[in-house]
PDB file of C-alpha atoms in Angstrom:
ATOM      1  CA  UNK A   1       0.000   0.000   0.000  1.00 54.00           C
ATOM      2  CA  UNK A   2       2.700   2.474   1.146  1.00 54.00           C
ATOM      3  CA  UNK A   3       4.612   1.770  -2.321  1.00 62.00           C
ATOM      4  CA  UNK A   4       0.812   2.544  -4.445  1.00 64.00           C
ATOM      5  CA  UNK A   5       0.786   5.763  -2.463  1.00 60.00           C
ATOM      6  CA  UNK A   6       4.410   6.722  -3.647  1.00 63.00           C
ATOM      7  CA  UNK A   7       5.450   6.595   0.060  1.00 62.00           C
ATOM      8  CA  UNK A   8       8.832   4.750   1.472  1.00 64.00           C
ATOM      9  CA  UNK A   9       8.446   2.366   5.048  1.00 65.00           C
ATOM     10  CA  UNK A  10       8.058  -1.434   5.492  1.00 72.00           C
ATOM     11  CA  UNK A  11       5.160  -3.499   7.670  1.00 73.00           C
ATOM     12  CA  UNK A  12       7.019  -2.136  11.191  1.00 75.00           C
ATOM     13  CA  UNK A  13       6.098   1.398  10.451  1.00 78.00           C
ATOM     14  CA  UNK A  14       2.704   0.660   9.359  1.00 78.00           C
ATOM     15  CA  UNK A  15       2.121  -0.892  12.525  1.00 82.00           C
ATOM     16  CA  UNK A  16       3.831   1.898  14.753  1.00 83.00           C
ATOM     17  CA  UNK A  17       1.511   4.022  12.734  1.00 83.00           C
ATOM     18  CA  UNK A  18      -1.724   2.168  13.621  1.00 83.00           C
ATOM     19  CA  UNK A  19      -0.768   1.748  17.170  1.00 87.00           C
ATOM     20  CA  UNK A  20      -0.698   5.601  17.151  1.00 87.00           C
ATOM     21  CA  UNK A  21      -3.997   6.238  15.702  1.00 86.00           C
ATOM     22  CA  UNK A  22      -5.570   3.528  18.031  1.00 87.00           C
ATOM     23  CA  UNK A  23      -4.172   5.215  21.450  1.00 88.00           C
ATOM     24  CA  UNK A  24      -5.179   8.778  20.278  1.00 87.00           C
ATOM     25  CA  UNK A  25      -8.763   6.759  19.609  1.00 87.00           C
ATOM     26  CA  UNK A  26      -8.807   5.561  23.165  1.00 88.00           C
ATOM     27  CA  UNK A  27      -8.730   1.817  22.047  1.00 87.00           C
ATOM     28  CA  UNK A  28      -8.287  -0.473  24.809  1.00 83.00           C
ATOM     29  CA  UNK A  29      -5.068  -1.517  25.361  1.00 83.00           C
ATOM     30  CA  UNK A  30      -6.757  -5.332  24.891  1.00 79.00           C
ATOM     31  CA  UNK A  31      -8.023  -5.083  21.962  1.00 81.00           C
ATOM     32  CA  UNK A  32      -4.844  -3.255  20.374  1.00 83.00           C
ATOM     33  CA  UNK A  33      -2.877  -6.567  20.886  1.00 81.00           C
ATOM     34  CA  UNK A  34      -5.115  -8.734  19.642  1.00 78.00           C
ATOM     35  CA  UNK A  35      -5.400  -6.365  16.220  1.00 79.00           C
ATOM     36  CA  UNK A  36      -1.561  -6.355  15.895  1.00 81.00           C
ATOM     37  CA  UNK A  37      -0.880 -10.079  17.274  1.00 75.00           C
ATOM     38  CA  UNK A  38       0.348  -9.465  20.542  1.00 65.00           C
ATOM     39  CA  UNK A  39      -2.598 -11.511  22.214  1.00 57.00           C
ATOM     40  CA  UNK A  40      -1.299 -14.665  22.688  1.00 59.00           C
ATOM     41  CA  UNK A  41       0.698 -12.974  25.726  1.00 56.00           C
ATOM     42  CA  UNK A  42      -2.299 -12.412  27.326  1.00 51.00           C
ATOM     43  CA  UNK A  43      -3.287 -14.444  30.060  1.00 55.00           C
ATOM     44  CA  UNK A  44      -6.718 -12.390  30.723  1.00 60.00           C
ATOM     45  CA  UNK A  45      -9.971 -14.153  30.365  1.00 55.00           C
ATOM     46  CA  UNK A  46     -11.448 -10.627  29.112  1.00 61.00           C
ATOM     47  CA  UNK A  47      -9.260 -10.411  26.328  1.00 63.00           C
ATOM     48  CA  UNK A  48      -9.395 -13.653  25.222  1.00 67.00           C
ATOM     49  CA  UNK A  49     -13.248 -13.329  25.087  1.00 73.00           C
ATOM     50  CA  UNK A  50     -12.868 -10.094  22.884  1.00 74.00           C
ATOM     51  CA  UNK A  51     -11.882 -12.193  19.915  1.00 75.00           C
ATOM     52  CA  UNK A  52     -15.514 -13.791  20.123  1.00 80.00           C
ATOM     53  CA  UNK A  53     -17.320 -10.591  20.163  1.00 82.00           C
ATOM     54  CA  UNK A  54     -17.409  -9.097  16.458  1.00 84.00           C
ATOM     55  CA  UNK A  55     -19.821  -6.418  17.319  1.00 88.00           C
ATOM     56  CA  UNK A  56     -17.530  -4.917  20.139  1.00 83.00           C
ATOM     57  CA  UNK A  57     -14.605  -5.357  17.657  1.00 82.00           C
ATOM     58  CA  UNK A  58     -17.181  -3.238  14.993  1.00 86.00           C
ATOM     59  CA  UNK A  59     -17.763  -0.570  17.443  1.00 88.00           C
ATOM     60  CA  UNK A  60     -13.868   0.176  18.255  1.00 83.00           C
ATOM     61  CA  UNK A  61     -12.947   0.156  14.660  1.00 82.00           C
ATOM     62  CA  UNK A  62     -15.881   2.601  13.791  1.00 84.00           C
ATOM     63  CA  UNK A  63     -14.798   5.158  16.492  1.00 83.00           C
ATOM     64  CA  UNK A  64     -11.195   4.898  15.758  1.00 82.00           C
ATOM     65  CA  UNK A  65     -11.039   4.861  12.276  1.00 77.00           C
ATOM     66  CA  UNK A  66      -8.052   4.117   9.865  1.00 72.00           C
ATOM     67  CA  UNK A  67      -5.943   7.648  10.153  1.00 73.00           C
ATOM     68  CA  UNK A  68      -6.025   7.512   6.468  1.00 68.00           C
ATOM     69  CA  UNK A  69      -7.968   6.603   3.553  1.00 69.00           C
ATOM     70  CA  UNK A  70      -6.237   5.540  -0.063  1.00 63.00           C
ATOM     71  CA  UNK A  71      -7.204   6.672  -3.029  1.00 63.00           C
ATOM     72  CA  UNK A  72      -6.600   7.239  -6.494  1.00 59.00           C
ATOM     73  CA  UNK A  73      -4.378  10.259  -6.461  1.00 55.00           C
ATOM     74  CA  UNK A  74      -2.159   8.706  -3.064  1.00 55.00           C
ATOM     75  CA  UNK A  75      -3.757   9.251   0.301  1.00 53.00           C
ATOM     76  CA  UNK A  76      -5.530  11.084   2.936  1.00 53.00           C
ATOM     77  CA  UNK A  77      -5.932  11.581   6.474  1.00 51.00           C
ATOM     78  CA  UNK A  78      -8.592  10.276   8.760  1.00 54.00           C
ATOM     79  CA  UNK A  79     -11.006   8.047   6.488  1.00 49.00           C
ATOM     80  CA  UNK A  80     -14.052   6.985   7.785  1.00 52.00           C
ATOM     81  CA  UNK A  81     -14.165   3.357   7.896  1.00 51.00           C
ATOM     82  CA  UNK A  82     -16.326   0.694   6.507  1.00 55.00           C
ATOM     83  CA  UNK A  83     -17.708  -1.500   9.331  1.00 54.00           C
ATOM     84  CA  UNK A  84     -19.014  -4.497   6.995  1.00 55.00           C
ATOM     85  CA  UNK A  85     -14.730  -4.657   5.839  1.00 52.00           C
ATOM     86  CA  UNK A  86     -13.027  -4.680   9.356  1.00 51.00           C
ATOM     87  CA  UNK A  87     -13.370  -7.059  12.678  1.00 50.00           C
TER      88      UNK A  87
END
């Protein structure tokens, strides 16, 4: 994606990057290891039950968006999201 948008960074930024936009949402700290595959750490019953509920999941990702949105001319900041696509 970053290369389509004429921008320079590997899978590590892009990651550093969503982490950002998720703490600025007010994510849970839960549910942001679980979405970058950090949850296996967890020895929490509540965060292992987060993987089972999608609509939770839908909620977060509607408030906190993607930060960005791609399109044909590169990209732009803060996108709304499309529910039906994410969780």
């Amino acid at each position: 994606m970053l290369q389509q948008a004429g921008r320079q960074g590997g899978y590590h930024a892009f990651r550093r990057f969503r982490f950002a936009v998720l703490r600025k949402a007010g994510v849970l700290e839960d549910l942001i290891k679980l979405w970058l595959g950090h949850s296996q750490n967890l020895i929490d019953l509540y965060a292992a039950q987060l993987r089972y509920d999608e609509t939770y999941r839908r909620e977060w990702c509607e408030k906190a968006g993607l930060g960005f949105e791609l399109g044909e001319l590169g990209y732009k900041s803060e996108a709304p999201i499309r529910p039906l696509l994410v969780a």
